[in-house]
CSV table of C-alpha atoms in Angstrom, one decimal:
chain,number,residue,atom,x,y,z
A,1,UNK,CA,6.5,-11.3,-4.9
A,2,UNK,CA,8.6,-10.3,-2.3
A,3,UNK,CA,10.4,-12.2,0.6
A,4,UNK,CA,13.0,-11.2,2.9
A,5,UNK,CA,14.7,-12.9,5.9
A,6,UNK,CA,12.9,-11.1,8.9
A,7,UNK,CA,15.9,-12.1,11.7
A,8,UNK,CA,14.4,-10.6,14.9
A,9,UNK,CA,11.1,-8.5,13.5
A,10,UNK,CA,8.0,-9.5,15.1
A,11,UNK,CA,5.7,-7.7,12.1
A,12,UNK,CA,5.8,-6.4,8.4
A,13,UNK,CA,4.7,-3.6,6.9
A,14,UNK,CA,3.2,-3.4,3.4
A,15,UNK,CA,2.2,-0.1,1.3
A,16,UNK,CA,0.5,0.0,-1.5
A,17,UNK,CA,0.5,2.6,-3.4
A,18,UNK,CA,-2.6,2.8,-6.6
A,19,UNK,CA,-1.6,5.6,-9.4
A,20,UNK,CA,-4.2,7.3,-12.0
A,21,UNK,CA,-6.8,5.5,-9.4
A,22,UNK,CA,-9.7,6.9,-10.5
A,23,UNK,CA,-9.8,5.8,-14.4
A,24,UNK,CA,-9.8,2.8,-13.7
A,25,UNK,CA,-13.4,2.5,-12.5
A,26,UNK,CA,-14.3,-1.1,-14.9
A,27,UNK,CA,-12.3,-2.8,-11.6
A,28,UNK,CA,-14.3,-1.2,-9.0
A,29,UNK,CA,-16.6,-3.7,-8.5
A,30,UNK,CA,-14.6,-6.7,-9.8
A,31,UNK,CA,-11.9,-5.6,-7.4
A,32,UNK,CA,-8.3,-5.3,-7.4
A,33,UNK,CA,-5.2,-7.3,-6.0
A,34,UNK,CA,-2.2,-5.9,-4.8
A,35,UNK,CA,1.7,-7.8,-5.5
A,36,UNK,CA,2.1,-10.8,-3.1
A,37,UNK,CA,4.3,-10.5,-0.2
A,38,UNK,CA,6.0,-13.1,2.8
A,39,UNK,CA,6.5,-12.2,6.0
A,40,UNK,CA,9.1,-14.7,7.2
A,41,UNK,CA,8.2,-13.2,11.2
A,42,UNK,CA,5.1,-14.9,10.7
A,43,UNK,CA,6.1,-18.4,9.5
A,44,UNK,CA,7.0,-17.4,6.3
A,45,UNK,CA,3.1,-16.7,5.4
A,46,UNK,CA,2.3,-15.3,2.0
A,47,UNK,CA,-0.3,-12.5,1.9
A,48,UNK,CA,-2.0,-10.1,-0.5
A,49,UNK,CA,-4.4,-7.1,-0.3
A,50,UNK,CA,-8.3,-7.0,-1.8
A,51,UNK,CA,-9.5,-3.3,-3.2
A,52,UNK,CA,-12.9,-3.1,-3.7
A,53,UNK,CA,-13.5,0.6,-4.7
A,54,UNK,CA,-17.6,0.0,-4.9
A,55,UNK,CA,-17.6,-2.4,-2.3
A,56,UNK,CA,-18.1,-5.7,-2.7
A,57,UNK,CA,-22.0,-5.2,-1.7
A,58,UNK,CA,-22.6,-1.5,-1.5
A,59,UNK,CA,-21.3,0.9,-4.0
A,60,UNK,CA,-21.7,3.5,-1.9
A,61,UNK,CA,-18.5,1.8,0.2
A,62,UNK,CA,-15.2,1.0,0.1
A,63,UNK,CA,-14.3,-2.2,0.9
A,64,UNK,CA,-10.9,-3.7,2.0
A,65,UNK,CA,-9.7,-7.3,3.4
A,66,UNK,CA,-6.2,-8.9,3.5
A,67,UNK,CA,-6.0,-12.2,2.5
A,68,UNK,CA,-3.6,-15.5,3.5
A,69,UNK,CA,-2.5,-17.2,-0.1
A,70,UNK,CA,-2.9,-20.5,-0.5
A,71,UNK,CA,0.9,-21.4,-2.0
A,72,UNK,CA,2.3,-20.6,1.2
A,73,UNK,CA,4.0,-22.1,4.4
A,74,UNK,CA,3.6,-21.8,8.1
A,75,UNK,CA,0.8,-23.9,9.8
A,76,UNK,CA,-2.7,-24.4,8.7
A,77,UNK,CA,-4.4,-21.7,10.8
A,78,UNK,CA,-1.7,-18.7,12.0
A,79,UNK,CA,-3.2,-16.3,14.3
A,80,UNK,CA,-2.5,-12.6,13.9
A,81,UNK,CA,-2.8,-8.8,14.9
A,82,UNK,CA,-3.5,-6.6,11.7
A,83,UNK,CA,-3.9,-2.9,11.0
A,84,UNK,CA,-5.4,-1.9,8.0
A,85,UNK,CA,-5.6,2.1,7.2
A,86,UNK,CA,-5.6,4.4,4.1
A,87,UNK,CA,-2.3,7.0,4.7
A,88,UNK,CA,-2.1,10.9,3.6
A,89,UNK,CA,0.8,12.0,1.4
A,90,UNK,CA,2.9,12.4,4.4
A,91,UNK,CA,2.2,9.4,5.4
A,92,UNK,CA,-0.9,10.4,7.8
A,93,UNK,CA,-3.5,7.7,8.9
A,94,UNK,CA,-6.3,9.5,7.5
A,95,UNK,CA,-8.4,5.7,8.0
A,96,UNK,CA,-7.3,2.9,10.0
A,97,UNK,CA,-9.1,-0.7,11.9
A,98,UNK,CA,-7.6,-3.4,14.2
A,99,UNK,CA,-8.2,-6.4,14.1
A,100,UNK,CA,-6.2,-8.2,17.1
A,101,UNK,CA,-6.1,-12.3,17.5
A,102,UNK,CA,-7.8,-13.4,13.6
A,103,UNK,CA,-7.1,-17.3,12.8
A,104,UNK,CA,-6.3,-17.0,8.5
A,105,UNK,CA,-6.1,-20.4,6.9
A,106,UNK,CA,-5.0,-21.0,3.6
A,107,UNK,CA,-7.1,-19.3,0.5
A,108,UNK,CA,-8.8,-17.0,3.6
A,109,UNK,CA,-9.9,-13.2,4.0
A,110,UNK,CA,-10.6,-11.1,6.7
A,111,UNK,CA,-11.3,-7.2,6.6
A,112,UNK,CA,-13.7,-4.8,6.2
A,113,UNK,CA,-16.8,-4.5,3.7
A,114,UNK,CA,-17.8,-0.8,5.1
A,115,UNK,CA,-14.3,0.5,5.8
A,116,UNK,CA,-14.6,3.9,4.1
A,117,UNK,CA,-17.3,6.2,2.3
A,118,UNK,CA,-16.6,6.2,-1.7
A,119,UNK,CA,-18.3,9.9,-1.6
A,120,UNK,CA,-16.0,11.0,0.6
A,121,UNK,CA,-12.8,9.0,-1.0
A,122,UNK,CA,-13.7,10.7,-4.5
A,123,UNK,CA,-15.4,13.5,-3.8
A,124,UNK,CA,-15.5,15.4,-0.8
A,125,UNK,CA,-12.5,14.1,0.4
A,126,UNK,CA,-10.4,13.5,-2.9
A,127,UNK,CA,-7.7,15.6,-2.1
A,128,UNK,CA,-6.3,14.3,1.0
A,129,UNK,CA,-7.2,10.4,0.2
A,130,UNK,CA,-6.0,10.6,-3.6
A,131,UNK,CA,-3.2,13.5,-3.7
A,132,UNK,CA,-2.5,13.1,-7.4
A,133,UNK,CA,-5.0,10.5,-8.4
A,134,UNK,CA,-3.0,7.7,-6.2
A,135,UNK,CA,-4.0,6.1,-3.4
A,136,UNK,CA,-1.8,4.5,-0.7
A,137,UNK,CA,-3.1,1.6,1.1
A,138,UNK,CA,-0.9,-0.1,4.2
A,139,UNK,CA,-1.3,-2.8,5.9
A,140,UNK,CA,0.8,-3.5,8.7
A,141,UNK,CA,0.6,-7.4,10.4
A,142,UNK,CA,2.5,-8.9,13.4
A,143,UNK,CA,2.6,-11.9,15.9
A,144,UNK,CA,-0.5,-12.3,18.3
A,145,UNK,CA,0.6,-11.4,22.1
A,146,UNK,CA,2.6,-9.0,21.3
A,147,UNK,CA,3.3,-5.6,20.7
A,148,UNK,CA,5.1,-4.7,17.2
A,149,UNK,CA,9.3,-3.9,17.4
A,150,UNK,CA,10.5,-3.9,14.7
A,151,UNK,CA,8.6,-4.5,11.5
A,152,UNK,CA,10.4,-5.4,7.9
A,153,UNK,CA,8.9,-3.3,5.2
A,154,UNK,CA,8.0,-3.8,1.6
A,155,UNK,CA,6.1,-1.4,-0.6
A,156,UNK,CA,4.2,-2.4,-4.0
A,157,UNK,CA,3.4,0.2,-7.0
A,158,UNK,CA,0.5,-0.2,-9.3
A,159,UNK,CA,0.2,2.2,-12.3
A,160,UNK,CA,-2.9,1.8,-14.6
A,161,UNK,CA,-2.0,2.8,-17.7
A,162,UNK,CA,-3.3,6.1,-19.5
A,163,UNK,CA,-3.1,7.7,-23.3
A,164,UNK,CA,-4.5,10.8,-23.7
A,165,UNK,CA,-5.1,12.6,-27.3
A,166,UNK,CA,-6.8,16.2,-28.8
A,167,UNK,CA,-8.2,17.3,-31.8
A,168,UNK,CA,-10.2,19.9,-33.0
A,169,UNK,CA,-12.8,19.8,-35.1
A,170,UNK,CA,-13.9,23.1,-37.2
A,171,UNK,CA,-17.3,22.6,-39.0
A,172,UNK,CA,-18.2,24.8,-41.5
A,173,UNK,CA,-21.1,26.4,-42.1
A,174,UNK,CA,-23.2,24.5,-38.9
A,175,UNK,CA,-26.5,25.9,-39.0
A,176,UNK,CA,-27.0,24.6,-41.8
A,177,UNK,CA,-24.9,21.6,-42.3
A,178,UNK,CA,-26.7,18.6,-43.2
A,179,UNK,CA,-26.7,15.5,-40.9
A,180,UNK,CA,-24.3,12.6,-41.2
A,181,UNK,CA,-20.9,14.5,-41.9
A,182,UNK,CA,-18.7,12.6,-40.2
A,183,UNK,CA,-14.8,13.0,-38.7
A,184,UNK,CA,-12.6,9.8,-39.1
A,185,UNK,CA,-10.1,8.9,-35.9
A,186,UNK,CA,-7.7,6.0,-36.1
A,187,UNK,CA,-5.4,4.9,-33.6
A,188,UNK,CA,-3.3,1.9,-33.4
A,189,UNK,CA,-6.2,0.5,-30.8
A,190,UNK,CA,-9.1,1.8,-32.0
A,191,UNK,CA,-10.8,3.4,-34.9
A,192,UNK,CA,-14.3,5.5,-35.0
A,193,UNK,CA,-15.7,8.3,-36.8
A,194,UNK,CA,-17.5,11.6,-35.1
A,195,UNK,CA,-20.8,11.5,-36.8
A,196,UNK,CA,-23.0,15.2,-36.6
A,197,UNK,CA,-26.5,13.7,-36.3
A,198,UNK,CA,-29.9,16.0,-36.0
A,199,UNK,CA,-33.1,14.6,-34.0
A,200,UNK,CA,-34.7,17.2,-32.2
A,201,UNK,CA,-31.7,18.7,-31.8
A,202,UNK,CA,-28.6,18.8,-33.4
A,203,UNK,CA,-26.0,16.1,-31.5
A,204,UNK,CA,-22.5,14.5,-32.0
A,205,UNK,CA,-22.3,10.6,-32.2
A,206,UNK,CA,-19.9,8.2,-32.2
A,207,UNK,CA,-19.5,5.3,-34.5
A,208,UNK,CA,-17.0,2.7,-33.1
A,209,UNK,CA,-15.5,1.1,-36.8
A,210,UNK,CA,-13.4,-1.5,-34.2
A,211,UNK,CA,-11.9,-1.8,-30.6
A,212,UNK,CA,-8.9,-3.7,-30.0
A,213,UNK,CA,-9.7,-6.2,-27.0
A,214,UNK,CA,-7.4,-4.5,-24.6
A,215,UNK,CA,-8.9,-1.8,-24.2
A,216,UNK,CA,-11.6,-1.4,-21.1
A,217,UNK,CA,-12.8,1.9,-20.8
A,218,UNK,CA,-12.7,5.3,-22.6
A,219,UNK,CA,-13.4,8.8,-22.0
A,220,UNK,CA,-14.4,11.6,-24.4
A,221,UNK,CA,-14.6,14.8,-22.8
A,222,UNK,CA,-16.1,17.6,-25.7
A,223,UNK,CA,-16.1,21.1,-25.5
A,224,UNK,CA,-16.8,24.6,-27.5
A,225,UNK,CA,-14.2,26.5,-28.7
A,226,UNK,CA,-15.6,30.4,-28.7
A,227,UNK,CA,-14.3,33.3,-30.4
A,228,UNK,CA,-11.4,34.3,-28.0
A,229,UNK,CA,-10.3,30.5,-28.6
A,230,UNK,CA,-11.1,29.8,-24.7
A,231,UNK,CA,-12.6,26.4,-24.1
A,232,UNK,CA,-15.5,25.5,-22.6
A,233,UNK,CA,-17.0,22.3,-21.2
A,234,UNK,CA,-19.7,19.9,-22.4
A,235,UNK,CA,-19.6,17.3,-19.9
A,236,UNK,CA,-17.4,13.8,-20.3
A,237,UNK,CA,-18.5,10.4,-21.1
A,238,UNK,CA,-17.5,7.5,-19.5
A,239,UNK,CA,-17.7,4.4,-21.5
A,240,UNK,CA,-17.0,0.9,-20.9
A,241,UNK,CA,-15.9,-1.6,-24.2
A,242,UNK,CA,-19.2,-3.0,-23.3
A,243,UNK,CA,-21.0,0.8,-24.0
A,244,UNK,CA,-19.0,0.6,-27.6
A,245,UNK,CA,-20.2,-1.7,-29.7
A,246,UNK,CA,-19.0,-1.7,-33.2
A,247,UNK,CA,-21.7,-0.6,-35.8
A,248,UNK,CA,-24.1,0.9,-33.2
A,249,UNK,CA,-24.3,5.2,-32.5
A,250,UNK,CA,-23.3,6.3,-29.2
A,251,UNK,CA,-24.0,10.0,-28.2
A,252,UNK,CA,-21.4,11.9,-27.2
A,253,UNK,CA,-22.8,15.4,-27.0
A,254,UNK,CA,-26.3,16.9,-27.1
A,255,UNK,CA,-25.4,21.3,-28.8
A,256,UNK,CA,-26.6,23.4,-26.1
A,257,UNK,CA,-29.5,25.6,-27.4
A,258,UNK,CA,-27.2,28.4,-26.4
A,259,UNK,CA,-25.1,28.0,-29.5
A,260,UNK,CA,-28.0,29.6,-31.6
A,261,UNK,CA,-29.1,32.3,-29.4
A,262,UNK,CA,-24.9,33.6,-28.9
A,263,UNK,CA,-23.3,33.1,-32.7
A,264,UNK,CA,-21.0,36.0,-32.5
A,265,UNK,CA,-19.4,34.1,-29.6
A,266,UNK,CA,-19.6,30.4,-30.3
A,267,UNK,CA,-20.2,30.1,-34.3
A,268,UNK,CA,-18.3,32.8,-35.7
A,269,UNK,CA,-18.6,32.7,-39.5
A,270,UNK,CA,-20.9,30.1,-38.6
A,271,UNK,CA,-17.9,28.0,-37.9
A,272,UNK,CA,-18.1,25.7,-35.0
A,273,UNK,CA,-14.7,25.0,-33.2
A,274,UNK,CA,-15.1,21.5,-30.8
A,275,UNK,CA,-12.2,20.7,-28.7
A,276,UNK,CA,-12.4,17.1,-28.3
A,277,UNK,CA,-10.2,15.2,-25.9
A,278,UNK,CA,-10.3,11.6,-25.0
A,279,UNK,CA,-8.4,9.3,-22.9
A,280,UNK,CA,-8.6,5.3,-22.5
A,281,UNK,CA,-7.3,3.0,-20.7
A,282,UNK,CA,-6.3,-0.9,-21.1
A,283,UNK,CA,-6.0,-3.8,-19.6
A,284,UNK,CA,-2.5,-3.0,-18.7
A,285,UNK,CA,-1.0,-2.1,-16.0
A,286,UNK,CA,2.9,-2.2,-13.9
A,287,UNK,CA,3.4,-3.7,-11.0
A,288,UNK,CA,6.8,-3.6,-8.7
A,289,UNK,CA,7.4,-4.3,-5.6
A,290,UNK,CA,10.5,-3.5,-3.3
A,291,UNK,CA,11.5,-5.1,-0.2
A,292,UNK,CA,12.7,-1.9,2.9
A,293,UNK,CA,15.1,-2.5,5.6
A,294,UNK,CA,13.7,-3.0,8.7
A,295,UNK,CA,12.4,0.0,10.6
A,296,UNK,CA,11.6,-0.6,14.6
A,297,UNK,CA,10.3,2.2,16.9
A,298,UNK,CA,13.0,4.6,16.1
A,299,UNK,CA,14.5,3.0,12.6
A,300,UNK,CA,14.7,4.6,9.6
A,301,UNK,CA,13.4,3.0,6.6
A,302,UNK,CA,15.9,2.1,3.2
A,303,UNK,CA,15.0,0.6,0.1
A,304,UNK,CA,16.3,-2.9,-0.7
A,305,UNK,CA,16.0,-4.5,-4.0
A,306,UNK,CA,13.1,-5.0,-6.3
A,307,UNK,CA,12.1,-8.7,-5.4
A,308,UNK,CA,9.8,-8.3,-8.4
A,309,UNK,CA,8.4,-6.5,-11.1
A,310,UNK,CA,6.1,-7.1,-13.9
A,311,UNK,CA,6.7,-5.8,-17.0
A,312,UNK,CA,4.2,-5.3,-19.6
A,313,UNK,CA,4.9,-6.8,-22.8
A,314,UNK,CA,5.6,-3.3,-24.8
A,315,UNK,CA,8.3,-2.1,-22.1
A,316,UNK,CA,10.1,-5.2,-22.8
A,317,UNK,CA,10.3,-5.2,-26.1
A,318,UNK,CA,11.4,-1.3,-26.3
A,319,UNK,CA,14.2,-3.0,-23.9
A,320,UNK,CA,14.5,-5.8,-27.1
A,321,UNK,CA,14.8,-3.0,-29.6
A,322,UNK,CA,17.1,0.0,-27.9
A,323,UNK,CA,19.3,-3.3,-26.8
A,324,UNK,CA,19.9,-4.2,-30.1
A,325,UNK,CA,20.4,-0.7,-31.6
A,326,UNK,CA,23.7,-0.5,-28.9
A,327,UNK,CA,24.7,-4.2,-30.0
A,328,UNK,CA,24.3,-2.9,-33.2
A,329,UNK,CA,25.9,0.0,-33.4
A,330,UNK,CA,22.8,1.6,-35.3
A,331,UNK,CA,23.1,5.5,-36.2
A,332,UNK,CA,25.8,5.6,-32.8
A,333,UNK,CA,27.3,9.1,-32.6
A,334,UNK,CA,30.0,9.0,-30.0
A,335,UNK,CA,32.2,6.4,-28.7
A,336,UNK,CA,32.8,5.1,-25.4
A,337,UNK,CA,36.8,4.3,-25.0
A,338,UNK,CA,38.6,1.9,-22.1
A,339,UNK,CA,42.1,0.7,-22.5
A,340,UNK,CA,40.5,-2.9,-23.5
A,341,UNK,CA,37.4,-2.0,-26.0
A,342,UNK,CA,35.3,0.7,-27.7
A,343,UNK,CA,32.0,1.0,-27.0
A,344,UNK,CA,29.8,2.8,-29.6
A,345,UNK,CA,27.1,4.8,-28.7
A,346,UNK,CA,24.0,7.0,-29.3
A,347,UNK,CA,24.8,10.9,-27.3
A,348,UNK,CA,20.9,11.5,-26.8
A,349,UNK,CA,20.0,8.0,-24.5
A,350,UNK,CA,23.7,8.8,-22.7
A,351,UNK,CA,22.2,12.4,-22.1
A,352,UNK,CA,18.8,11.5,-21.1
A,353,UNK,CA,20.2,8.9,-18.6
A,354,UNK,CA,23.1,10.7,-16.7
A,355,UNK,CA,23.8,14.1,-15.8
A,356,UNK,CA,27.4,14.1,-16.2
A,357,UNK,CA,27.4,12.5,-20.3
A,358,UNK,CA,24.9,15.5,-20.7
A,359,UNK,CA,27.2,18.0,-19.3
A,360,UNK,CA,29.7,16.4,-21.5
A,361,UNK,CA,27.8,17.1,-24.9
A,362,UNK,CA,26.4,20.2,-24.0
A,363,UNK,CA,28.8,22.5,-22.8
A,364,UNK,CA,31.3,22.1,-26.1
A,365,UNK,CA,33.8,20.2,-23.7
A,366,UNK,CA,36.3,17.6,-25.6
A,367,UNK,CA,33.8,14.7,-25.6
A,368,UNK,CA,31.9,16.7,-28.2
A,369,UNK,CA,34.5,17.5,-30.4
A,370,UNK,CA,36.8,14.3,-30.5
A,371,UNK,CA,33.3,12.4,-30.9
A,372,UNK,CA,34.4,9.8,-27.8
A,373,UNK,CA,34.8,9.8,-24.1
A,374,UNK,CA,37.7,8.1,-22.4
A,375,UNK,CA,37.1,5.8,-19.3
A,376,UNK,CA,40.2,4.7,-18.7
A,377,UNK,CA,39.5,4.3,-14.4
A,378,UNK,CA,36.8,0.8,-15.1
A,379,UNK,CA,37.1,-2.2,-16.9
A,380,UNK,CA,35.5,-3.4,-20.4
A,381,UNK,CA,33.0,-5.6,-18.4
A,382,UNK,CA,32.2,-2.7,-16.3
A,383,UNK,CA,31.5,-0.1,-18.8
A,384,UNK,CA,29.6,-2.4,-21.0
A,385,UNK,CA,27.6,-3.7,-18.2
A,386,UNK,CA,26.7,0.2,-17.3
A,387,UNK,CA,25.5,0.9,-21.0
A,388,UNK,CA,23.0,-2.7,-21.0
A,389,UNK,CA,20.9,-1.1,-18.3
A,390,UNK,CA,21.5,2.5,-19.7
A,391,UNK,CA,19.9,1.2,-22.7
A,392,UNK,CA,17.6,-2.0,-20.9
A,393,UNK,CA,17.2,-0.6,-17.5
A,394,UNK,CA,18.3,-4.3,-16.8
A,395,UNK,CA,21.1,-6.2,-14.9
A,396,UNK,CA,22.3,-9.2,-16.3
A,397,UNK,CA,24.5,-11.9,-13.9
A,398,UNK,CA,25.0,-9.7,-11.7
A,399,UNK,CA,27.5,-11.1,-8.7
A,400,UNK,CA,29.3,-9.5,-6.0
A,401,UNK,CA,32.5,-7.9,-7.4
A,402,UNK,CA,30.6,-7.0,-10.7
A,403,UNK,CA,27.8,-4.7,-8.2
A,404,UNK,CA,30.1,-3.3,-6.2
A,405,UNK,CA,32.0,-2.1,-9.9
A,406,UNK,CA,28.8,-0.5,-11.0
A,407,UNK,CA,27.8,0.9,-8.2
A,408,UNK,CA,31.2,2.9,-8.1
A,409,UNK,CA,30.7,3.8,-12.2
A,410,UNK,CA,27.2,4.8,-11.5
A,411,UNK,CA,27.9,7.3,-9.2
A,412,UNK,CA,30.5,9.1,-10.8
A,413,UNK,CA,28.3,9.4,-13.9
A,414,UNK,CA,25.2,10.2,-11.5
A,415,UNK,CA,23.0,7.1,-12.8
A,416,UNK,CA,21.0,7.0,-9.6
A,417,UNK,CA,18.6,4.3,-10.4
A,418,UNK,CA,21.8,2.1,-11.4
A,419,UNK,CA,23.4,3.2,-8.1
A,420,UNK,CA,20.5,2.5,-5.6
A,421,UNK,CA,19.9,-1.5,-7.9
A,422,UNK,CA,23.6,-2.2,-7.2
A,423,UNK,CA,23.1,-0.5,-3.4
A,424,UNK,CA,20.0,-3.1,-3.1
A,425,UNK,CA,21.7,-6.0,-4.5
A,426,UNK,CA,25.1,-5.3,-2.0
A,427,UNK,CA,22.4,-5.1,0.8
A,428,UNK,CA,20.7,-8.3,0.2
A,429,UNK,CA,24.2,-10.3,-0.4
A,430,UNK,CA,26.2,-9.1,2.5
A,431,UNK,CA,28.1,-12.1,4.2
A,432,UNK,CA,30.6,-11.3,7.6
A,433,UNK,CA,33.4,-12.1,4.7
A,434,UNK,CA,32.1,-9.3,2.5
A,435,UNK,CA,30.6,-7.0,5.5
A,436,UNK,CA,34.5,-4.7,5.8
A,437,UNK,CA,34.4,-3.9,1.7
A,438,UNK,CA,31.0,-2.7,1.5
A,439,UNK,CA,31.5,-0.6,4.3
A,440,UNK,CA,34.3,0.9,2.7
A,441,UNK,CA,32.4,1.3,-0.4
A,442,UNK,CA,29.6,3.6,1.8
A,443,UNK,CA,31.8,5.3,3.6
A,444,UNK,CA,34.1,6.2,0.2
A,445,UNK,CA,30.6,7.9,-2.1
A,446,UNK,CA,29.0,9.2,1.5
A,447,UNK,CA,25.8,6.9,1.0
A,448,UNK,CA,24.7,6.7,4.4
A,449,UNK,CA,22.1,5.1,3.5
A,450,UNK,CA,24.6,1.8,2.9
A,451,UNK,CA,26.5,2.6,5.1
A,452,UNK,CA,24.5,2.5,8.7
A,453,UNK,CA,22.8,-0.8,6.4
A,454,UNK,CA,26.5,-2.4,6.6
A,455,UNK,CA,26.5,-1.2,10.2
A,456,UNK,CA,23.4,-3.1,11.9
A,457,UNK,CA,24.0,-5.9,10.0
A,458,UNK,CA,28.3,-5.9,11.2
A,459,UNK,CA,26.2,-5.6,14.7
A,460,UNK,CA,24.2,-8.6,14.7
A,461,UNK,CA,26.5,-10.5,13.1
A,462,UNK,CA,29.4,-11.4,16.0
A,463,UNK,CA,31.1,-13.8,13.5
A,464,UNK,CA,32.5,-10.7,11.7
A,465,UNK,CA,34.3,-9.5,14.5
A,466,UNK,CA,36.3,-13.0,14.5
A,467,UNK,CA,37.2,-12.8,11.1
A,468,UNK,CA,40.2,-12.2,9.6
A,469,UNK,CA,39.1,-9.6,7.4
A,470,UNK,CA,37.8,-8.0,10.5
A,471,UNK,CA,41.4,-7.3,12.2
A,472,UNK,CA,42.2,-6.0,8.5
A,473,UNK,CA,40.1,-3.8,8.7
A,474,UNK,CA,40.7,-2.7,11.8
A,475,UNK,CA,44.2,-1.6,11.4
A,476,UNK,CA,43.4,0.2,8.1
A,477,UNK,CA,40.0,1.8,9.2
A,478,UNK,CA,40.4,2.8,13.0
A,479,UNK,CA,37.4,5.3,12.7
A,480,UNK,CA,34.9,3.0,11.0
A,481,UNK,CA,36.1,0.3,13.5
A,482,UNK,CA,35.5,2.3,16.0
A,483,UNK,CA,32.3,3.6,14.8
A,484,UNK,CA,31.5,-0.3,14.8
A,485,UNK,CA,32.5,-0.6,18.2
A,486,UNK,CA,30.3,2.4,19.3
A,487,UNK,CA,27.0,1.0,18.4
A,488,UNK,CA,28.1,-2.4,19.6
A,489,UNK,CA,28.1,-1.2,23.2
A,490,UNK,CA,24.7,0.6,22.4
A,491,UNK,CA,23.6,-2.3,21.7
A,492,UNK,CA,24.5,-5.0,24.5
A,493,UNK,CA,21.6,-7.2,23.5
A,494,UNK,CA,23.4,-8.0,20.3
A,495,UNK,CA,26.9,-9.0,22.5
């Protein structure tokens, strides 16, 4: 869930991107719920979006709703204006509907049962609505009796995890082979046999031996590989977990008659080669939400910190294992050396996370031959925090001073995700007493987004100008101070 101090904003815009959406059809009818967000400009009320891709009543429609959560502050009923929209890849509005002055009680929803045609979204105009199989759903809400002037932006992302595998089954003596021939496949989550059977015609069945409860959906795509090794698709069979009963045969392919009619192409030496690709989806999905900087009619949005991140168990376990490798020095092959401490590390992990380290180890520099990297311009604590992030993608016990130092080392070694996280932390923790220091940091590293955010903060907080820090800042950073005063003059309402 995301939250933030809306200041003088009078609305909120929430964008929700759903990836691999066409492969989560088991949720089409039961619906999907977005991460929650808080709009302080609307009296701290908490909201989320509901999406039904086969409609909540008619499966030919896509239904969308804005929902006010029950566990939120604000009045018992709040009247707002809002817009629901689907966006294209360029951010354009493909479909939009507006509602004015609607009153929301806690735990109440308002939306559109027939928002868009499912056929249009998933077939006739799929490239527009689902570029790269991702849907962008946007909701904008603002105070009643007002026009939307300045809104706080949030961005959420839900990814449905997809696993894929492919193998080839070559069936010798196909024209005379006896029914019951099996080809076994076993995965961590399921175990099945492909069974060659014969009814009126030869067919291929799946015999599910075991199926983990987390698997919701499996897609089987069968193809025939001809003499020229070209794959000819024979169709896709989509199965939910309920369709695949253990011990019950489920047909996946009936062989076409053209096999026997064109043996030279499809059955060279009486060998049938089947390409078998399957993809499966589990109940797990990854959701995250970012708070974005205020955006007015002329504003530019800037990313703010992760206010919420749901980490699936397998990702957390991986981070724990990598952290253990780092802490216990398992199979290390290099060292990072500071004045006070030496840190064993792994070249491949450093290279995967930092192009600067990758260049050191690939280009026969001294770090490759010596087996160590000297880092003399940063404290041991900063290097240790950077390594923990490299191995685990986590920041622990971050505070203002450590975030500033991490930002600097992330910039030096081009660990862009770490720099972005530190920038977000600094923006979220701006105070009149530290704003000038952050502005100097942003200017030194040519970070226009961070610099602009700090400049906006200073202009909006008059107490900065009466502080001793500002007086020292004006004496040592004349141009930066002049830029601030110029912004102040252009925004007389902030005086």
